[in-house]
PDB file of C-alpha atoms in Angstrom:
ATOM      1  CA  ASN A  27     -12.031  12.951  16.356  1.00 55.00           C
ATOM      2  CA  ALA A  28     -11.354   9.250  16.511  1.00 74.00           C
ATOM      3  CA  GLY A  29      -9.115   7.736  13.892  1.00 91.00           C
ATOM      4  CA  VAL A  30      -9.804   4.708  11.758  1.00 94.00           C
ATOM      5  CA  MET A  31     -10.855   1.823  13.957  1.00 95.00           C
ATOM      6  CA  GLN A  32     -10.417  -1.831  13.225  1.00 96.00           C
ATOM      7  CA  ASN A  33     -11.554  -4.836  15.174  1.00 96.00           C
ATOM      8  CA  PRO A  34     -10.649  -7.281  16.263  1.00 97.00           C
ATOM      9  CA  ARG A  35      -6.985  -6.362  16.587  1.00 96.00           C
ATOM     10  CA  HIS A  36      -6.018 -10.021  16.686  1.00 97.00           C
ATOM     11  CA  LEU A  37      -7.968 -12.957  15.312  1.00 98.00           C
ATOM     12  CA  VAL A  38      -7.123 -16.637  15.464  1.00 98.00           C
ATOM     13  CA  ARG A  39      -8.939 -19.086  13.234  1.00 98.00           C
ATOM     14  CA  ARG A  40      -8.526 -22.750  12.357  1.00 97.00           C
ATOM     15  CA  ARG A  41      -8.305 -23.805   8.751  1.00 97.00           C
ATOM     16  CA  GLY A  42     -11.733 -23.885   7.141  1.00 97.00           C
ATOM     17  CA  GLN A  43     -13.337 -21.331   9.448  1.00 98.00           C
ATOM     18  CA  GLU A  44     -14.538 -17.876   8.464  1.00 98.00           C
ATOM     19  CA  ALA A  45     -12.851 -14.609   9.388  1.00 98.00           C
ATOM     20  CA  ARG A  46     -14.696 -11.291   9.571  1.00 98.00           C
ATOM     21  CA  LEU A  47     -12.658  -8.131   9.845  1.00 98.00           C
ATOM     22  CA  ARG A  48     -14.311  -4.802  10.571  1.00 98.00           C
ATOM     23  CA  CYS A  49     -13.258  -1.278   9.746  1.00 97.00           C
ATOM     24  CA  SER A  50     -14.916   1.915  10.942  1.00 97.00           C
ATOM     25  CA  PRO A  51     -13.680   4.882   8.923  1.00 96.00           C
ATOM     26  CA  MET A  52     -12.966   8.310  10.324  1.00 94.00           C
ATOM     27  CA  LYS A  53     -15.960  10.579  10.756  1.00 92.00           C
ATOM     28  CA  GLY A  54     -16.872  12.168   7.455  1.00 91.00           C
ATOM     29  CA  HIS A  55     -14.967   9.616   5.381  1.00 93.00           C
ATOM     30  CA  SER A  56     -16.953   7.595   2.879  1.00 93.00           C
ATOM     31  CA  HIS A  57     -14.083   5.891   1.042  1.00 94.00           C
ATOM     32  CA  VAL A  58     -12.460   2.733   2.402  1.00 96.00           C
ATOM     33  CA  TYR A  59      -9.433   0.830   1.170  1.00 95.00           C
ATOM     34  CA  TRP A  60      -8.261  -2.589   2.393  1.00 97.00           C
ATOM     35  CA  TYR A  61      -4.609  -3.627   2.230  1.00 97.00           C
ATOM     36  CA  ARG A  62      -2.905  -6.877   3.201  1.00 97.00           C
ATOM     37  CA  GLN A  63       0.599  -7.232   4.599  1.00 94.00           C
ATOM     38  CA  LEU A  64       2.089 -10.695   4.416  1.00 91.00           C
ATOM     39  CA  PRO A  65       4.999 -11.449   6.782  1.00 85.00           C
ATOM     40  CA  GLU A  66       8.143  -9.507   5.883  1.00 79.00           C
ATOM     41  CA  GLU A  67       6.418  -7.731   2.978  1.00 83.00           C
ATOM     42  CA  GLY A  68       4.963  -4.319   2.217  1.00 85.00           C
ATOM     43  CA  LEU A  69       1.262  -3.620   2.124  1.00 92.00           C
ATOM     44  CA  LYS A  70      -0.646  -4.634  -0.994  1.00 95.00           C
ATOM     45  CA  PHE A  71      -3.926  -3.143  -2.148  1.00 95.00           C
ATOM     46  CA  MET A  72      -6.922  -5.448  -2.039  1.00 96.00           C
ATOM     47  CA  VAL A  73     -10.157  -3.536  -2.537  1.00 96.00           C
ATOM     48  CA  TYR A  74     -11.593  -0.017  -2.651  1.00 95.00           C
ATOM     49  CA  LEU A  75     -15.145   0.736  -1.603  1.00 95.00           C
ATOM     50  CA  GLN A  76     -17.440   3.703  -1.314  1.00 93.00           C
ATOM     51  CA  LYS A  77     -20.663   3.519   0.615  1.00 88.00           C
ATOM     52  CA  GLU A  78     -22.595   0.497  -0.699  1.00 87.00           C
ATOM     53  CA  ASN A  79     -20.346   0.162  -3.760  1.00 93.00           C
ATOM     54  CA  ILE A  80     -17.236  -1.815  -4.617  1.00 94.00           C
ATOM     55  CA  ILE A  81     -15.186   0.420  -6.889  1.00 93.00           C
ATOM     56  CA  ASP A  82     -12.082  -1.703  -7.451  1.00 93.00           C
ATOM     57  CA  GLU A  83     -11.470  -5.230  -6.204  1.00 93.00           C
ATOM     58  CA  SER A  84      -8.577  -6.004  -8.520  1.00 92.00           C
ATOM     59  CA  GLY A  85      -6.229  -6.863  -5.639  1.00 93.00           C
ATOM     60  CA  MET A  86      -8.553  -9.284  -3.929  1.00 95.00           C
ATOM     61  CA  PRO A  87      -8.308 -13.053  -4.501  1.00 94.00           C
ATOM     62  CA  LYS A  88     -11.194 -14.196  -6.676  1.00 91.00           C
ATOM     63  CA  GLU A  89     -12.327 -16.914  -4.304  1.00 95.00           C
ATOM     64  CA  ARG A  90     -13.135 -16.936  -0.605  1.00 97.00           C
ATOM     65  CA  PHE A  91     -12.668 -13.172  -0.147  1.00 98.00           C
ATOM     66  CA  SER A  92     -15.431 -10.581  -0.181  1.00 97.00           C
ATOM     67  CA  ALA A  93     -15.871  -7.024   1.060  1.00 97.00           C
ATOM     68  CA  GLU A  94     -18.762  -4.734   1.752  1.00 96.00           C
ATOM     69  CA  PHE A  95     -19.384  -1.232   3.034  1.00 96.00           C
ATOM     70  CA  PRO A  96     -23.064  -0.913   3.897  1.00 93.00           C
ATOM     71  CA  LYS A  97     -24.977   2.315   4.208  1.00 90.00           C
ATOM     72  CA  GLU A  98     -24.909   1.953   7.975  1.00 90.00           C
ATOM     73  CA  GLY A  99     -22.098   0.350   9.947  1.00 92.00           C
ATOM     74  CA  PRO A 100     -18.490  -0.573   9.321  1.00 96.00           C
ATOM     75  CA  SER A 101     -16.847  -2.010   6.257  1.00 97.00           C
ATOM     76  CA  ILE A 102     -16.407  -5.771   6.481  1.00 98.00           C
ATOM     77  CA  LEU A 103     -13.709  -7.912   4.895  1.00 98.00           C
ATOM     78  CA  ARG A 104     -14.819 -11.520   4.935  1.00 98.00           C
ATOM     79  CA  ILE A 105     -12.594 -14.516   4.318  1.00 98.00           C
ATOM     80  CA  GLN A 106     -14.329 -17.859   3.991  1.00 98.00           C
ATOM     81  CA  GLN A 107     -12.658 -21.224   4.577  1.00 98.00           C
ATOM     82  CA  VAL A 108      -9.394 -19.671   5.707  1.00 98.00           C
ATOM     83  CA  VAL A 109      -6.069 -21.311   4.886  1.00 97.00           C
ATOM     84  CA  ARG A 110      -2.664 -20.855   6.505  1.00 96.00           C
ATOM     85  CA  GLY A 111      -1.589 -18.554   3.669  1.00 94.00           C
ATOM     86  CA  ASP A 112      -4.260 -16.052   4.736  1.00 96.00           C
ATOM     87  CA  SER A 113      -2.264 -15.326   7.900  1.00 96.00           C
ATOM     88  CA  ALA A 114      -1.325 -11.671   7.585  1.00 96.00           C
ATOM     89  CA  ALA A 115      -2.018  -8.183   8.866  1.00 96.00           C
ATOM     90  CA  TYR A 116      -5.024  -6.569   7.223  1.00 97.00           C
ATOM     91  CA  PHE A 117      -5.098  -2.796   7.214  1.00 97.00           C
ATOM     92  CA  CYS A 118      -7.978  -0.535   6.425  1.00 96.00           C
ATOM     93  CA  ALA A 119      -7.610   3.087   5.334  1.00 95.00           C
ATOM     94  CA  SER A 120     -10.253   5.740   4.888  1.00 94.00           C
ATOM     95  CA  SER A 121     -10.433   9.059   3.087  1.00 92.00           C
ATOM     96  CA  ARG A 122     -12.909  11.858   2.386  1.00 92.00           C
ATOM     97  CA  GLY A 123     -12.587  11.365  -1.322  1.00 87.00           C
ATOM     98  CA  ARG A 124     -10.700   9.517  -3.969  1.00 83.00           C
ATOM     99  CA  GLN A 125      -8.006  12.173  -4.328  1.00 81.00           C
ATOM    100  CA  GLU A 126      -7.541  12.635  -0.622  1.00 85.00           C
ATOM    101  CA  THR A 127      -4.975  11.398   1.859  1.00 86.00           C
ATOM    102  CA  GLN A 128      -5.724   7.980   3.284  1.00 89.00           C
ATOM    103  CA  TYR A 129      -5.601   7.449   7.036  1.00 92.00           C
ATOM    104  CA  PHE A 130      -4.704   3.970   8.210  1.00 92.00           C
ATOM    105  CA  GLY A 131      -6.177   1.929  11.017  1.00 94.00           C
ATOM    106  CA  PRO A 132      -4.100  -0.156  13.441  1.00 93.00           C
ATOM    107  CA  GLY A 133      -4.701  -3.352  11.503  1.00 96.00           C
ATOM    108  CA  THR A 134      -6.115  -6.777  12.279  1.00 97.00           C
ATOM    109  CA  ARG A 135      -3.600  -9.574  12.624  1.00 96.00           C
ATOM    110  CA  LEU A 136      -5.080 -12.835  11.431  1.00 97.00           C
ATOM    111  CA  LEU A 137      -3.446 -16.100  12.392  1.00 97.00           C
ATOM    112  CA  VAL A 138      -4.706 -19.290  10.810  1.00 97.00           C
ATOM    113  CA  LEU A 139      -3.758 -22.449  12.663  1.00 96.00           C
TER     114      LEU A 139
ATOM    115  CA  LYS B  26       2.439  -0.729 -13.716  1.00 86.00           C
ATOM    116  CA  GLN B  27       3.760   1.198 -10.738  1.00 91.00           C
ATOM    117  CA  GLU B  28       6.420  -0.534  -8.668  1.00 94.00           C
ATOM    118  CA  VAL B  29       8.093   0.840  -5.558  1.00 96.00           C
ATOM    119  CA  THR B  30      11.501  -0.310  -4.384  1.00 96.00           C
ATOM    120  CA  GLN B  31      13.287   0.544  -1.165  1.00 96.00           C
ATOM    121  CA  ILE B  32      16.997   0.263  -0.615  1.00 92.00           C
ATOM    122  CA  PRO B  33      18.570  -0.915   1.596  1.00 92.00           C
ATOM    123  CA  ALA B  34      16.280  -3.636   2.908  1.00 93.00           C
ATOM    124  CA  ALA B  35      17.977  -3.443   6.296  1.00 95.00           C
ATOM    125  CA  LEU B  36      20.331  -1.004   7.951  1.00 94.00           C
ATOM    126  CA  SER B  37      22.160  -0.991  11.251  1.00 96.00           C
ATOM    127  CA  VAL B  38      23.883   2.179  12.456  1.00 96.00           C
ATOM    128  CA  PRO B  39      25.382   3.511  15.682  1.00 96.00           C
ATOM    129  CA  GLU B  40      23.447   6.129  17.591  1.00 97.00           C
ATOM    130  CA  GLY B  41      24.025   9.693  16.457  1.00 97.00           C
ATOM    131  CA  GLU B  42      24.613   8.944  12.787  1.00 96.00           C
ATOM    132  CA  ASN B  43      22.804  10.772  10.035  1.00 97.00           C
ATOM    133  CA  LEU B  44      21.274   8.359   7.554  1.00 95.00           C
ATOM    134  CA  VAL B  45      19.431   8.223   4.262  1.00 96.00           C
ATOM    135  CA  LEU B  46      16.740   5.780   3.204  1.00 97.00           C
ATOM    136  CA  ASN B  47      15.959   5.453  -0.475  1.00 97.00           C
ATOM    137  CA  CYS B  48      12.732   4.871  -2.339  1.00 97.00           C
ATOM    138  CA  SER B  49      12.345   4.586  -6.096  1.00 97.00           C
ATOM    139  CA  PHE B  50       9.222   4.244  -8.228  1.00 97.00           C
ATOM    140  CA  THR B  51       8.792   3.330 -11.862  1.00 95.00           C
ATOM    141  CA  ASP B  52       5.969   5.659 -12.942  1.00 91.00           C
ATOM    142  CA  SER B  53       6.414   9.389 -12.321  1.00 90.00           C
ATOM    143  CA  ALA B  54       2.677  10.044 -12.589  1.00 90.00           C
ATOM    144  CA  ILE B  55       2.046  10.040  -8.867  1.00 92.00           C
ATOM    145  CA  TYR B  56      -0.414  12.030  -6.790  1.00 90.00           C
ATOM    146  CA  ASN B  57       1.705  12.113  -3.673  1.00 92.00           C
ATOM    147  CA  LEU B  58       4.344  10.144  -1.783  1.00 95.00           C
ATOM    148  CA  GLN B  59       4.210   9.281   1.887  1.00 94.00           C
ATOM    149  CA  TRP B  60       6.717   7.886   4.344  1.00 96.00           C
ATOM    150  CA  PHE B  61       5.488   5.703   7.203  1.00 95.00           C
ATOM    151  CA  ARG B  62       7.057   4.130  10.222  1.00 95.00           C
ATOM    152  CA  GLN B  63       5.986   0.662  11.375  1.00 93.00           C
ATOM    153  CA  ASP B  64       7.040  -0.844  14.686  1.00 92.00           C
ATOM    154  CA  PRO B  65       7.030  -4.666  14.973  1.00 87.00           C
ATOM    155  CA  GLY B  66       3.478  -5.992  15.149  1.00 84.00           C
ATOM    156  CA  LYS B  67       2.022  -2.496  15.039  1.00 86.00           C
ATOM    157  CA  GLY B  68       0.201  -0.252  12.610  1.00 87.00           C
ATOM    158  CA  LEU B  69       1.492   2.544  10.410  1.00 90.00           C
ATOM    159  CA  THR B  70       2.542   5.943  11.661  1.00 90.00           C
ATOM    160  CA  SER B  71       2.571   8.631   8.987  1.00 91.00           C
ATOM    161  CA  LEU B  72       5.837  10.574   9.058  1.00 94.00           C
ATOM    162  CA  LEU B  73       5.816  12.862   6.047  1.00 95.00           C
ATOM    163  CA  LEU B  74       3.588  13.391   3.022  1.00 93.00           C
ATOM    164  CA  ILE B  75       4.934  15.101  -0.095  1.00 94.00           C
ATOM    165  CA  GLN B  76       2.461  16.299  -2.695  1.00 91.00           C
ATOM    166  CA  SER B  77       3.514  15.742  -6.302  1.00 90.00           C
ATOM    167  CA  SER B  78       4.116  19.477  -6.766  1.00 91.00           C
ATOM    168  CA  GLN B  79       6.448  19.664  -3.773  1.00 93.00           C
ATOM    169  CA  ARG B  80      10.145  18.902  -3.572  1.00 95.00           C
ATOM    170  CA  GLU B  81      10.540  18.217   0.138  1.00 94.00           C
ATOM    171  CA  GLN B  82       8.950  18.159   3.552  1.00 95.00           C
ATOM    172  CA  THR B  83      10.515  18.443   6.990  1.00 96.00           C
ATOM    173  CA  SER B  84       9.406  17.414  10.442  1.00 95.00           C
ATOM    174  CA  GLY B  85      11.847  17.614  13.320  1.00 96.00           C
ATOM    175  CA  ARG B  86      14.850  15.442  12.556  1.00 97.00           C
ATOM    176  CA  LEU B  87      13.210  14.049   9.416  1.00 97.00           C
ATOM    177  CA  ASN B  88      13.466  15.435   5.925  1.00 97.00           C
ATOM    178  CA  ALA B  89      11.953  13.817   2.847  1.00 97.00           C
ATOM    179  CA  SER B  90      12.704  14.838  -0.704  1.00 97.00           C
ATOM    180  CA  LEU B  91      10.935  14.001  -3.928  1.00 96.00           C
ATOM    181  CA  ASP B  92      12.282  13.981  -7.465  1.00 95.00           C
ATOM    182  CA  LYS B  93       9.399  12.891  -9.646  1.00 93.00           C
ATOM    183  CA  SER B  94      11.296  13.032 -12.920  1.00 92.00           C
ATOM    184  CA  SER B  95      13.859  10.512 -11.735  1.00 94.00           C
ATOM    185  CA  GLY B  96      11.346   8.505  -9.723  1.00 95.00           C
ATOM    186  CA  ARG B  97      13.125   8.878  -6.413  1.00 96.00           C
ATOM    187  CA  SER B  98      12.512   9.935  -2.847  1.00 97.00           C
ATOM    188  CA  THR B  99      14.854   9.971   0.105  1.00 97.00           C
ATOM    189  CA  LEU B 100      14.150  10.089   3.808  1.00 97.00           C
ATOM    190  CA  TYR B 101      16.917  11.727   5.770  1.00 97.00           C
ATOM    191  CA  ILE B 102      17.103  11.091   9.514  1.00 97.00           C
ATOM    192  CA  ALA B 103      19.438  13.347  11.443  1.00 97.00           C
ATOM    193  CA  ALA B 104      21.193  12.357  14.652  1.00 97.00           C
ATOM    194  CA  SER B 105      19.603   8.905  14.817  1.00 97.00           C
ATOM    195  CA  GLN B 106      18.441   7.520  18.161  1.00 97.00           C
ATOM    196  CA  PRO B 107      17.651   3.975  19.342  1.00 97.00           C
ATOM    197  CA  GLY B 108      13.982   4.993  19.397  1.00 96.00           C
ATOM    198  CA  ASP B 109      14.153   5.434  15.622  1.00 97.00           C
ATOM    199  CA  SER B 110      14.539   1.673  15.236  1.00 97.00           C
ATOM    200  CA  ALA B 111      11.605   0.485  13.135  1.00 97.00           C
ATOM    201  CA  THR B 112      10.668  -0.409   9.572  1.00 95.00           C
ATOM    202  CA  TYR B 113      10.236   2.577   7.275  1.00 97.00           C
ATOM    203  CA  LEU B 114       7.775   2.233   4.425  1.00 96.00           C
ATOM    204  CA  CYS B 115       7.506   4.417   1.368  1.00 96.00           C
ATOM    205  CA  ALA B 116       4.182   4.572  -0.487  1.00 95.00           C
ATOM    206  CA  VAL B 117       3.129   6.375  -3.656  1.00 95.00           C
ATOM    207  CA  GLN B 118      -0.467   7.276  -4.336  1.00 91.00           C
ATOM    208  CA  ILE B 119      -1.242   6.752  -8.001  1.00 88.00           C
ATOM    209  CA  SER B 120      -2.781   9.695  -9.811  1.00 84.00           C
ATOM    210  CA  ALA B 121      -5.573   7.952 -11.643  1.00 81.00           C
ATOM    211  CA  GLY B 122      -8.416   5.536 -11.145  1.00 81.00           C
ATOM    212  CA  THR B 123      -8.721   4.499  -7.524  1.00 82.00           C
ATOM    213  CA  TYR B 124      -5.837   6.613  -6.214  1.00 86.00           C
ATOM    214  CA  LYS B 125      -4.676   3.578  -4.283  1.00 89.00           C
ATOM    215  CA  TYR B 126      -1.341   3.432  -2.486  1.00 92.00           C
ATOM    216  CA  ILE B 127       1.527   1.300  -3.774  1.00 94.00           C
ATOM    217  CA  PHE B 128       3.949   0.383  -1.014  1.00 95.00           C
ATOM    218  CA  GLY B 129       7.593  -0.545  -1.031  1.00 95.00           C
ATOM    219  CA  THR B 130       8.759  -3.509   1.034  1.00 91.00           C
ATOM    220  CA  GLY B 131      10.415  -1.261   3.578  1.00 94.00           C
ATOM    221  CA  THR B 132      13.796  -0.615   5.152  1.00 96.00           C
ATOM    222  CA  ARG B 133      14.325  -2.237   8.532  1.00 95.00           C
ATOM    223  CA  LEU B 134      16.400   0.194  10.612  1.00 97.00           C
ATOM    224  CA  LYS B 135      18.239  -0.623  13.795  1.00 97.00           C
ATOM    225  CA  VAL B 136      19.989   2.158  15.705  1.00 97.00           C
ATOM    226  CA  LEU B 137      22.495   0.830  18.204  1.00 96.00           C
ATOM    227  CA  ALA B 138      22.988   2.546  21.538  1.00 93.00           C
TER     228      ALA B 138
END
């Protein structure tokens, strides 16, 4: 049973470009959480999604960031017009249900030049 | 608002020492608490998960305790080895709403050979 998969593992973008980060949850998991880890910091919650629904996006910046989890395919975290401050590791976690243990993916490391 | 603090921020010990990492949280209404290990530039490895009704969990040389009433958890590492060098993250899963994880900023451990 494969774990949570994220791709790409590393992503380099120039300021102003778009970044798309993908997360495939574990089999049977329909809940996805995105967390961001800035350099030398702990992980911070960004957004929580269930299939086709955003449940809580209170941790996500209001502008330039969006997330989706379509009926088919992976969850996508999209950052438009990236800035240097977006450089971070973005982790996805999945679970069977809201009150279940979350399993973390390996992360995507975004570097904005 | 739940906040998680880890002390010390960094720790350097000679090989073979027993050591204790501390984690404190401000709201005792947690669903569970989890300790992770993170190697530089890598993802999270789950070490121990303690449900809110439990007092401790053990795995090999690791023992984690939980005292919800005082808002504290400790991770005890016996007979430390250079391979234990990593950042150790404590995370609490809140017991309402989204059940998201709140992470501490970690303890950076270095075990000297």
